[in-house]
Amino acid sequence: MGEQLRARRKALHLSATVTAESAGISRVTLHRIEKGEPSATMGAWCNVMNALGMVPALVDPASGPACAQLPGTLAGWIPARIRLADYPQLKALAWQVHGTDALTPTEALDIYERNARHLDLSAMADNEQALLKALRLAFSAVGDGNAIPHV
């Protein structure tokens, strides 16, 4: 399974540092998981799978691999790095960010929250609305009074 996770990370062109940060674990722990070492907790394994858009699945060994891709829509999935080019309103709000083409999920949510008054939700593409909703769900406290309207 560790080899599958490493192959998925490489296929997504994600560094170990970015993947570990997204999974909430250390880079060393990620490397242990990718090597298949038994010292990592099941929670750490699941966090890595989630960060890579995979879900743990109990399957009959005869029926296929132990990790499955998320269903087709990826609803609620947050990428480890959010490419500005894929989200026009985020890109417009992040005008002050120089030297990067992508943000971490927490950086993206921070930019959305700080600039909420400039958002045009009616003109926001469905994929960007889904991203904003997933970011709020993942990182915002319930009832915290953020200025961003729910999409």
C-alpha positions as a LaTeX table, in Angstrom:
\begin{tabular}{lrrr}
\hline
Residue & $x$ (\AA) & $y$ (\AA) & $z$ (\AA) \\
\hline
Met1 & 0.00 & 0.00 & 0.00 \\
Gly2 & 2.86 & 2.37 & 0.72 \\
Glu3 & 4.10 & 1.94 & $-2.83$ \\
Gln4 & 0.60 & 2.76 & $-4.14$ \\
Leu5 & 0.51 & 5.94 & $-2.07$ \\
Arg6 & 3.94 & 7.01 & $-3.29$ \\
Ala7 & 2.96 & 6.31 & $-6.91$ \\
Arg8 & $-0.24$ & 8.36 & $-6.47$ \\
Arg9 & 1.70 & 11.27 & $-4.91$ \\
Lys10 & 4.20 & 11.19 & $-7.77$ \\
Ala11 & 1.39 & 10.99 & $-10.36$ \\
Leu12 & $-0.14$ & 14.14 & $-8.83$ \\
His13 & 3.29 & 15.86 & $-8.94$ \\
Leu14 & 3.17 & 16.54 & $-5.20$ \\
Ser15 & 6.26 & 16.83 & $-3.05$ \\
Ala16 & 6.55 & 14.84 & 0.15 \\
Thr17 & 6.54 & 18.10 & 2.13 \\
Val18 & 3.27 & 19.35 & 0.59 \\
Thr19 & 1.59 & 15.97 & 0.96 \\
Ala20 & 2.68 & 15.59 & 4.58 \\
Glu21 & 1.49 & 19.12 & 5.38 \\
Ser22 & $-1.88$ & 18.42 & 3.79 \\
Ala23 & $-2.17$ & 15.15 & 5.74 \\
Gly24 & $-1.19$ & 16.82 & 9.02 \\
Ile25 & 1.83 & 14.58 & 9.55 \\
Ser26 & 5.60 & 14.97 & 9.38 \\
Arg27 & 7.56 & 14.29 & 6.21 \\
Val28 & 9.39 & 11.53 & 8.07 \\
Thr29 & 6.10 & 9.81 & 8.89 \\
Leu30 & 5.04 & 10.08 & 5.25 \\
His31 & 8.27 & 8.41 & 4.16 \\
Arg32 & 7.71 & 5.63 & 6.72 \\
Ile33 & 4.21 & 5.09 & 5.33 \\
Glu34 & 5.48 & 5.02 & 1.75 \\
Lys35 & 8.09 & 2.42 & 2.79 \\
Gly36 & 5.35 & 0.34 & 4.41 \\
Glu37 & 6.86 & 0.53 & 7.90 \\
Pro38 & 4.40 & $-0.61$ & 10.59 \\
Ser39 & 5.30 & 2.23 & 12.99 \\
Ala40 & 2.79 & 4.70 & 11.46 \\
Thr41 & $-0.71$ & 4.81 & 12.90 \\
Met42 & $-3.79$ & 3.88 & 10.88 \\
Gly43 & $-4.95$ & 7.48 & 11.29 \\
Ala44 & $-1.78$ & 8.74 & 9.60 \\
Trp45 & $-2.30$ & 6.28 & 6.73 \\
Cys46 & $-5.90$ & 7.46 & 6.31 \\
Asn47 & $-4.83$ & 11.12 & 6.40 \\
Val48 & $-2.34$ & 10.50 & 3.59 \\
Met49 & $-4.95$ & 8.66 & 1.55 \\
Asn50 & $-7.37$ & 11.54 & 2.03 \\
Ala51 & $-4.74$ & 14.13 & 1.06 \\
Leu52 & $-4.12$ & 12.17 & $-2.16$ \\
Gly53 & $-7.82$ & 11.86 & $-3.01$ \\
Met54 & $-8.04$ & 8.22 & $-2.05$ \\
Val55 & $-10.25$ & 6.43 & 0.45 \\
Pro56 & $-9.47$ & 3.34 & 2.48 \\
Ala57 & $-11.60$ & 0.41 & 1.43 \\
Leu58 & $-12.00$ & $-3.07$ & 2.80 \\
Val59 & $-12.09$ & $-5.38$ & $-0.16$ \\
Asp60 & $-11.90$ & $-9.03$ & $-0.87$ \\
Pro61 & $-8.25$ & $-9.66$ & $-1.89$ \\
Ala62 & $-9.50$ & $-11.37$ & $-5.04$ \\
Ser63 & $-11.45$ & $-8.29$ & $-6.16$ \\
Gly64 & $-8.73$ & $-5.66$ & $-6.42$ \\
Pro65 & $-6.50$ & $-3.12$ & $-4.65$ \\
Ala66 & $-7.03$ & $-2.08$ & $-1.05$ \\
Cys67 & $-7.23$ & 1.65 & $-1.91$ \\
Ala68 & $-9.92$ & 3.01 & $-4.18$ \\
Gln69 & $-10.13$ & 6.30 & $-6.05$ \\
Leu70 & $-12.77$ & 8.69 & $-4.83$ \\
Pro71 & $-15.99$ & 8.52 & $-6.81$ \\
Gly72 & $-16.03$ & 10.55 & $-10.04$ \\
Thr73 & $-17.10$ & 13.95 & $-8.72$ \\
Leu74 & $-14.50$ & 14.37 & $-5.95$ \\
Ala75 & $-17.16$ & 16.31 & $-4.02$ \\
Gly76 & $-15.67$ & 17.79 & $-0.86$ \\
Trp77 & $-12.13$ & 16.85 & $-1.87$ \\
Ile78 & $-9.45$ & 19.48 & $-1.27$ \\
Pro79 & $-6.23$ & 19.29 & $-3.27$ \\
Ala80 & $-2.93$ & 19.50 & $-1.40$ \\
Arg81 & $-1.98$ & 22.52 & $-3.56$ \\
Ile82 & $-4.63$ & 24.82 & $-5.06$ \\
Arg83 & $-3.56$ & 26.12 & $-8.46$ \\
Leu84 & $-4.54$ & 29.77 & $-8.85$ \\
Ala85 & $-5.08$ & 29.31 & $-12.58$ \\
Asp86 & $-7.93$ & 26.86 & $-11.84$ \\
Tyr87 & $-9.89$ & 29.31 & $-9.66$ \\
Pro88 & $-10.35$ & 32.77 & $-11.29$ \\
Gln89 & $-11.81$ & 34.59 & $-8.28$ \\
Leu90 & $-9.15$ & 33.23 & $-5.94$ \\
Lys91 & $-6.51$ & 34.32 & $-8.45$ \\
Ala92 & $-8.01$ & 37.83 & $-8.57$ \\
Leu93 & $-8.13$ & 38.00 & $-4.76$ \\
Ala94 & $-4.52$ & 36.77 & $-4.49$ \\
Trp95 & $-3.08$ & 39.64 & $-6.52$ \\
Gln96 & $-0.57$ & 40.38 & $-3.75$ \\
Val97 & 0.86 & 36.84 & $-3.79$ \\
His98 & 3.99 & 36.79 & $-5.93$ \\
Gly99 & 6.25 & 33.97 & $-7.03$ \\
Thr100 & 3.81 & 31.09 & $-6.70$ \\
Asp101 & 1.21 & 29.45 & $-8.90$ \\
Ala102 & $-0.42$ & 27.47 & $-6.09$ \\
Leu103 & $-1.49$ & 27.89 & $-2.48$ \\
Thr104 & $-2.02$ & 25.52 & 0.41 \\
Pro105 & $-5.66$ & 25.00 & 1.37 \\
Thr106 & $-5.27$ & 27.14 & 4.51 \\
Glu107 & $-3.65$ & 29.97 & 2.50 \\
Ala108 & $-6.51$ & 29.84 & $-0.01$ \\
Leu109 & $-9.19$ & 29.98 & 2.69 \\
Asp110 & $-7.38$ & 32.86 & 4.39 \\
Ile111 & $-7.39$ & 34.83 & 1.12 \\
Tyr112 & $-11.08$ & 34.10 & 0.52 \\
Glu113 & $-11.94$ & 35.18 & 4.09 \\
Arg114 & $-9.83$ & 38.36 & 4.09 \\
Asn115 & $-11.33$ & 39.48 & 0.78 \\
Ala116 & $-14.89$ & 38.18 & 1.12 \\
Arg117 & $-16.38$ & 41.57 & 0.30 \\
His118 & $-14.87$ & 41.32 & $-3.20$ \\
Leu119 & $-16.31$ & 37.88 & $-4.02$ \\
Asp120 & $-18.98$ & 37.61 & $-6.70$ \\
Leu121 & $-20.64$ & 34.32 & $-5.79$ \\
Ser122 & $-23.13$ & 34.57 & $-8.66$ \\
Ala123 & $-20.27$ & 34.66 & $-11.17$ \\
Met124 & $-18.20$ & 31.99 & $-9.41$ \\
Ala125 & $-17.80$ & 28.73 & $-11.37$ \\
Asp126 & $-19.20$ & 25.55 & $-9.86$ \\
Asn127 & $-15.74$ & 24.07 & $-9.22$ \\
Glu128 & $-14.67$ & 27.21 & $-7.31$ \\
Gln129 & $-17.89$ & 27.22 & $-5.28$ \\
Ala130 & $-17.25$ & 23.55 & $-4.43$ \\
Leu131 & $-13.67$ & 24.39 & $-3.39$ \\
Leu132 & $-14.78$ & 27.27 & $-1.18$ \\
Lys133 & $-17.46$ & 25.12 & 0.43 \\
Ala134 & $-14.97$ & 22.29 & 1.09 \\
Leu135 & $-12.39$ & 24.72 & 2.53 \\
Arg136 & $-14.96$ & 26.26 & 4.86 \\
Leu137 & $-16.17$ & 22.84 & 5.95 \\
Ala138 & $-12.64$ & 21.58 & 6.59 \\
Phe139 & $-11.05$ & 24.63 & 8.24 \\
Ser140 & $-13.72$ & 26.98 & 9.57 \\
Ala141 & $-15.24$ & 26.62 & 13.00 \\
Val142 & $-19.00$ & 26.12 & 12.96 \\
Gly143 & $-20.75$ & 29.39 & 13.69 \\
Asp144 & $-17.55$ & 31.45 & 13.66 \\
Gly145 & $-19.22$ & 34.40 & 11.95 \\
Asn146 & $-16.98$ & 34.50 & 8.85 \\
Ala147 & $-17.98$ & 37.11 & 6.31 \\
Ile148 & $-18.05$ & 34.64 & 3.40 \\
Pro149 & $-21.62$ & 33.69 & 2.55 \\
His150 & $-22.24$ & 29.97 & 2.32 \\
Val151 & $-22.30$ & 28.70 & $-1.26$ \\
\hline
\end{tabular}
